[in-house]
PDB file of C-alpha atoms in Angstrom:
ATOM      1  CA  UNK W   6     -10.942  -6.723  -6.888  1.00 75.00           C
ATOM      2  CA  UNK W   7     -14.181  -4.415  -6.764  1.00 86.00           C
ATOM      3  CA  UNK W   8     -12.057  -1.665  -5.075  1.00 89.00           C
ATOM      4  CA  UNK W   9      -9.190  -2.232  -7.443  1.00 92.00           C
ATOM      5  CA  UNK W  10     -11.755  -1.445 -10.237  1.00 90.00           C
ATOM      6  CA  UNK W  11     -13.467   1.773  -8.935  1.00 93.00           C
ATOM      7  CA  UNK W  12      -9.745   3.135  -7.956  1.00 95.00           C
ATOM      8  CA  UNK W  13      -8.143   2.155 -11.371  1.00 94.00           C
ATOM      9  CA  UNK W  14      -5.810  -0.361  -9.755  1.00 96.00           C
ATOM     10  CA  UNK W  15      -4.147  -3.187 -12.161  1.00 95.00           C
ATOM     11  CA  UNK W  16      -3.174  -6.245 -10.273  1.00 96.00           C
ATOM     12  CA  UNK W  17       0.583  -6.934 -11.759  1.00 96.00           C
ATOM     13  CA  UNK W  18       0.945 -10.452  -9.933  1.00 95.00           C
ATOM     14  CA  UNK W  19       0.328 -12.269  -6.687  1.00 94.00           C
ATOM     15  CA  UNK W  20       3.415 -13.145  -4.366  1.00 87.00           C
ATOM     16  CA  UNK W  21       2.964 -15.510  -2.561  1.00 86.00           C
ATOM     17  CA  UNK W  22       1.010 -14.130   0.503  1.00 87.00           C
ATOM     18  CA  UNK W  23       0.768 -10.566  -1.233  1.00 90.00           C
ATOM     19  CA  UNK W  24      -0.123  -8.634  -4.009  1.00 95.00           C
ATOM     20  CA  UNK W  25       1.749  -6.349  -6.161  1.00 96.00           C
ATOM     21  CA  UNK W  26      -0.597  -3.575  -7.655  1.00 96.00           C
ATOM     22  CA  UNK W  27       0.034  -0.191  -9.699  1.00 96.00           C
ATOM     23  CA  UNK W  28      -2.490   2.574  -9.553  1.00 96.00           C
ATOM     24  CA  UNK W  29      -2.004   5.816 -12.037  1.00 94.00           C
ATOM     25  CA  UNK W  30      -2.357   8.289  -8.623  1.00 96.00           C
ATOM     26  CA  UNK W  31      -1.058   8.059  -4.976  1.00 97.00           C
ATOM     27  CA  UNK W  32      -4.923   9.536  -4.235  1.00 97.00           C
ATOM     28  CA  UNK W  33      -6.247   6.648  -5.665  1.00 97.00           C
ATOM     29  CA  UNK W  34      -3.709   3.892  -4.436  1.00 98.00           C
ATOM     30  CA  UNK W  35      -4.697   5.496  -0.535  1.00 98.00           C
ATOM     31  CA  UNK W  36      -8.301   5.604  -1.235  1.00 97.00           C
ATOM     32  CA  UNK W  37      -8.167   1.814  -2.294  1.00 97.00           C
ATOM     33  CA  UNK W  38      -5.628   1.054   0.783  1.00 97.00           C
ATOM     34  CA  UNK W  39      -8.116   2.771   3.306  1.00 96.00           C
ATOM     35  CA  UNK W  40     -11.456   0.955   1.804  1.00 96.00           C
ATOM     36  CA  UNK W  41      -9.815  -2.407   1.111  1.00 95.00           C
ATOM     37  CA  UNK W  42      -8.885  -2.290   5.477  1.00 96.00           C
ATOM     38  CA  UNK W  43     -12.139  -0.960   6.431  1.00 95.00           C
ATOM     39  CA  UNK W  44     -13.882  -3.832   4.399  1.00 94.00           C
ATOM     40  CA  UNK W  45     -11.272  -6.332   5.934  1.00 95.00           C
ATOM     41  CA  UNK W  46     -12.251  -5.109   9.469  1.00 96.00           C
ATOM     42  CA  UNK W  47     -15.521  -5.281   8.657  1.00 95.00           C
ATOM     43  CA  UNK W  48     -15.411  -9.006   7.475  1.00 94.00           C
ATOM     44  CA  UNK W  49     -13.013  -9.805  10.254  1.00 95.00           C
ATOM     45  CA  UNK W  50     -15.856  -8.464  12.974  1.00 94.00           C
ATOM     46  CA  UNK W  51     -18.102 -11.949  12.014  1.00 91.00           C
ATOM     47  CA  UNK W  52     -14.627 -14.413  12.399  1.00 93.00           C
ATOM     48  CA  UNK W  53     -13.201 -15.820  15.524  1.00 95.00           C
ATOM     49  CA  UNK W  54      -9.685 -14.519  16.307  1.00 91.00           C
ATOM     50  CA  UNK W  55      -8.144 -17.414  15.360  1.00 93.00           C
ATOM     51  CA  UNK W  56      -9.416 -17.089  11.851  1.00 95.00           C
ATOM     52  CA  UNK W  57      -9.771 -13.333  11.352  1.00 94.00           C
ATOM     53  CA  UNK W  58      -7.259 -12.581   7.923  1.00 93.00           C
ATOM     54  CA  UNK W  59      -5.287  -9.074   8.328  1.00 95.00           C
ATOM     55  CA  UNK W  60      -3.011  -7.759   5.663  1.00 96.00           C
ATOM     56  CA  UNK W  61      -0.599  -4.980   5.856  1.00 97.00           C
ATOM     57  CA  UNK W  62      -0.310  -2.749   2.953  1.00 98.00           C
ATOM     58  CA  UNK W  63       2.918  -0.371   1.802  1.00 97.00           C
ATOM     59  CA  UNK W  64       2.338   2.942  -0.615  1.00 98.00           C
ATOM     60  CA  UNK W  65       5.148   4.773  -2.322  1.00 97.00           C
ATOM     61  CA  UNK W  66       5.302   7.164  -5.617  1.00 97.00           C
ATOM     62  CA  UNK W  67       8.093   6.288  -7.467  1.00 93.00           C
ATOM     63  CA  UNK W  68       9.926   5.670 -10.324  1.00 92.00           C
ATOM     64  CA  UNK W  69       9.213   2.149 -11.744  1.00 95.00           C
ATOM     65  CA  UNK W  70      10.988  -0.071 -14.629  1.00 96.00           C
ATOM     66  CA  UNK W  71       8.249  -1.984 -16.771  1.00 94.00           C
ATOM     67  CA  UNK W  72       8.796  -5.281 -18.171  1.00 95.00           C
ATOM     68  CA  UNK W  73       6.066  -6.552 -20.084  1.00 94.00           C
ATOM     69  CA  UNK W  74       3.224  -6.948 -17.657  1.00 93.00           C
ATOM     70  CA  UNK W  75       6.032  -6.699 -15.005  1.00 95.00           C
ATOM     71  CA  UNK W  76       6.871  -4.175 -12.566  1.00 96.00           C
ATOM     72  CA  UNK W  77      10.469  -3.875 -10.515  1.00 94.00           C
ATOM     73  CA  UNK W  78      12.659  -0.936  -9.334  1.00 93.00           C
ATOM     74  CA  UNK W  79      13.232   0.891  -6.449  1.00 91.00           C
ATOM     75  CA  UNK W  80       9.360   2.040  -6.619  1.00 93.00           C
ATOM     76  CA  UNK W  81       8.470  -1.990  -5.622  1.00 95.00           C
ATOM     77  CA  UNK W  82      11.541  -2.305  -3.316  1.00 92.00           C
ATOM     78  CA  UNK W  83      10.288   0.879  -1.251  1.00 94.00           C
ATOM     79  CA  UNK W  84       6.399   0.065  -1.080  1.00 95.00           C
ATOM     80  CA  UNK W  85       7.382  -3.547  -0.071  1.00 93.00           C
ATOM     81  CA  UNK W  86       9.492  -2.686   2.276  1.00 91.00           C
ATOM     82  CA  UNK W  87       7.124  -0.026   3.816  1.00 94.00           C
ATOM     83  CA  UNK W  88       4.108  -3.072   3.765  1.00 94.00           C
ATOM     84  CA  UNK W  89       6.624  -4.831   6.044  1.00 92.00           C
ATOM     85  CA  UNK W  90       6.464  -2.004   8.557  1.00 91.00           C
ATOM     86  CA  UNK W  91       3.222  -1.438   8.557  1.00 94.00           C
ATOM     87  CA  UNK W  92       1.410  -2.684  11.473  1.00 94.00           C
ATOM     88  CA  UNK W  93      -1.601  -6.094  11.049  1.00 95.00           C
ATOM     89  CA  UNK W  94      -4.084  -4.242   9.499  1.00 96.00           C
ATOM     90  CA  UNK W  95      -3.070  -0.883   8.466  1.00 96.00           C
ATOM     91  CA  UNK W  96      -1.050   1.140   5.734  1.00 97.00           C
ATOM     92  CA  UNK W  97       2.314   2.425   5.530  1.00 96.00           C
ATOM     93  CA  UNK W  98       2.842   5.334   3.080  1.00 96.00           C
ATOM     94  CA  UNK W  99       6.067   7.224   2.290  1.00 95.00           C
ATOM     95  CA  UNK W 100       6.629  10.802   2.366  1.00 94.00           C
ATOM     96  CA  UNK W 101       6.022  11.245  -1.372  1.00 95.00           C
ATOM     97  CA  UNK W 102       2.714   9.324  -1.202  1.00 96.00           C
ATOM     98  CA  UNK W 103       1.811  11.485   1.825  1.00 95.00           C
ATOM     99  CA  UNK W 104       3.299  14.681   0.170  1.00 94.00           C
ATOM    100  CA  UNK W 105       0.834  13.882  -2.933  1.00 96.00           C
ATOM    101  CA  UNK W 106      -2.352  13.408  -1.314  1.00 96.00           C
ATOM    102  CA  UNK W 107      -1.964  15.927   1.250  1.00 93.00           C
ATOM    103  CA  UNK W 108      -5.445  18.261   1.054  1.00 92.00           C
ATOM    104  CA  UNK W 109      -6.514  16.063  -1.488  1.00 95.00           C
ATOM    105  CA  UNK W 110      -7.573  12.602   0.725  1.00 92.00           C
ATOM    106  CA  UNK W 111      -9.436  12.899   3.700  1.00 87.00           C
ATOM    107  CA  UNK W 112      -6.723  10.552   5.756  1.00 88.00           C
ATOM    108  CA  UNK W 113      -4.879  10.772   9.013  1.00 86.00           C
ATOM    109  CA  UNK W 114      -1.528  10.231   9.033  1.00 89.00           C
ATOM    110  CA  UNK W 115       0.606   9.094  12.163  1.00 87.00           C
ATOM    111  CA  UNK W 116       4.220  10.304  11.281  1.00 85.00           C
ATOM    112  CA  UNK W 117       6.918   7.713  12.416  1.00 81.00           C
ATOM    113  CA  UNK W 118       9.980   9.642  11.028  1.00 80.00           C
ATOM    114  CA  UNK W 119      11.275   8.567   8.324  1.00 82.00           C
ATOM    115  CA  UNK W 120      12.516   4.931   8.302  1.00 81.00           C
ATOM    116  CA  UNK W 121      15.360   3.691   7.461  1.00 81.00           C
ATOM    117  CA  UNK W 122      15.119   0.691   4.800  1.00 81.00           C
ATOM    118  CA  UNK W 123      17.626  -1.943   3.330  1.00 80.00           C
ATOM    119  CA  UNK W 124      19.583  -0.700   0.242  1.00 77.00           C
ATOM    120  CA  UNK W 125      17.266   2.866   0.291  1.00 79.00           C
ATOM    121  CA  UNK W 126      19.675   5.556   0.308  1.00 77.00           C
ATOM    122  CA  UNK W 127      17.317   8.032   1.882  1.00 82.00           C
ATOM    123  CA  UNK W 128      14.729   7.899   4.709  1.00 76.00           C
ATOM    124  CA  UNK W 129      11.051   7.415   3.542  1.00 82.00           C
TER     125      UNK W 129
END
């Protein structure tokens, strides 16, 4: 939560094994993404294999519906789709989150095409 707090991140609700979170800039959702890894890596270095806790995190800038504290919407749909194709330990972003940072972040970015996701009309 330290990293949510310097990014202005707002935990909406836990889900089971992950986390639904809404930052006000795709800059500052990546720049939490990339530190929140690199500290997991970091704490995963002292653990035995066995033991070591990786998470996989999906970014996209979209439209959202809000519902009290609640967020849903295609927004949600595509960033938890993208955090299931992300690989153990990294970060999955879609073109609009990539398109907003770009010269803006210091990131690399590994382009796997656009992806095809359930009940998305478009590639991301």
């Amino acid at each position: 939560e330290p990293t949510l707090a310097r990014r202005g991140g707002r935990l909406v609700k836990l889900t089971g094994d992950g986390a639904l979170v809404e930052f006000a800039s795709a800059v500052d959702a990546l720049s939490a993404a990339i530190e929140f890894q690199q500290a997991m890596e970091e704490d995963n270095r002292e653990q035995a294999e066995d033991t070591r806790i990786v998470f996989r995190i999906g970014l996209h800038l979209g439209d959202l519906i809000v519902d009290g504290d609640d967020l849903y919407g295609d927004g949600v749909n595509v960033a938890a789709r993208l955090e299931a194709a992300a690989p153990p330990g990294g970060i999955a972003v879609s073109y609009s989150v990539r398109d907003a940072v770009a010269g803006r972040l210091n990131a690399r970015f590994d382009d796997l095409g656009g992806l095809e996701l359930k009940n998305i009309e478009r590639p991301v």
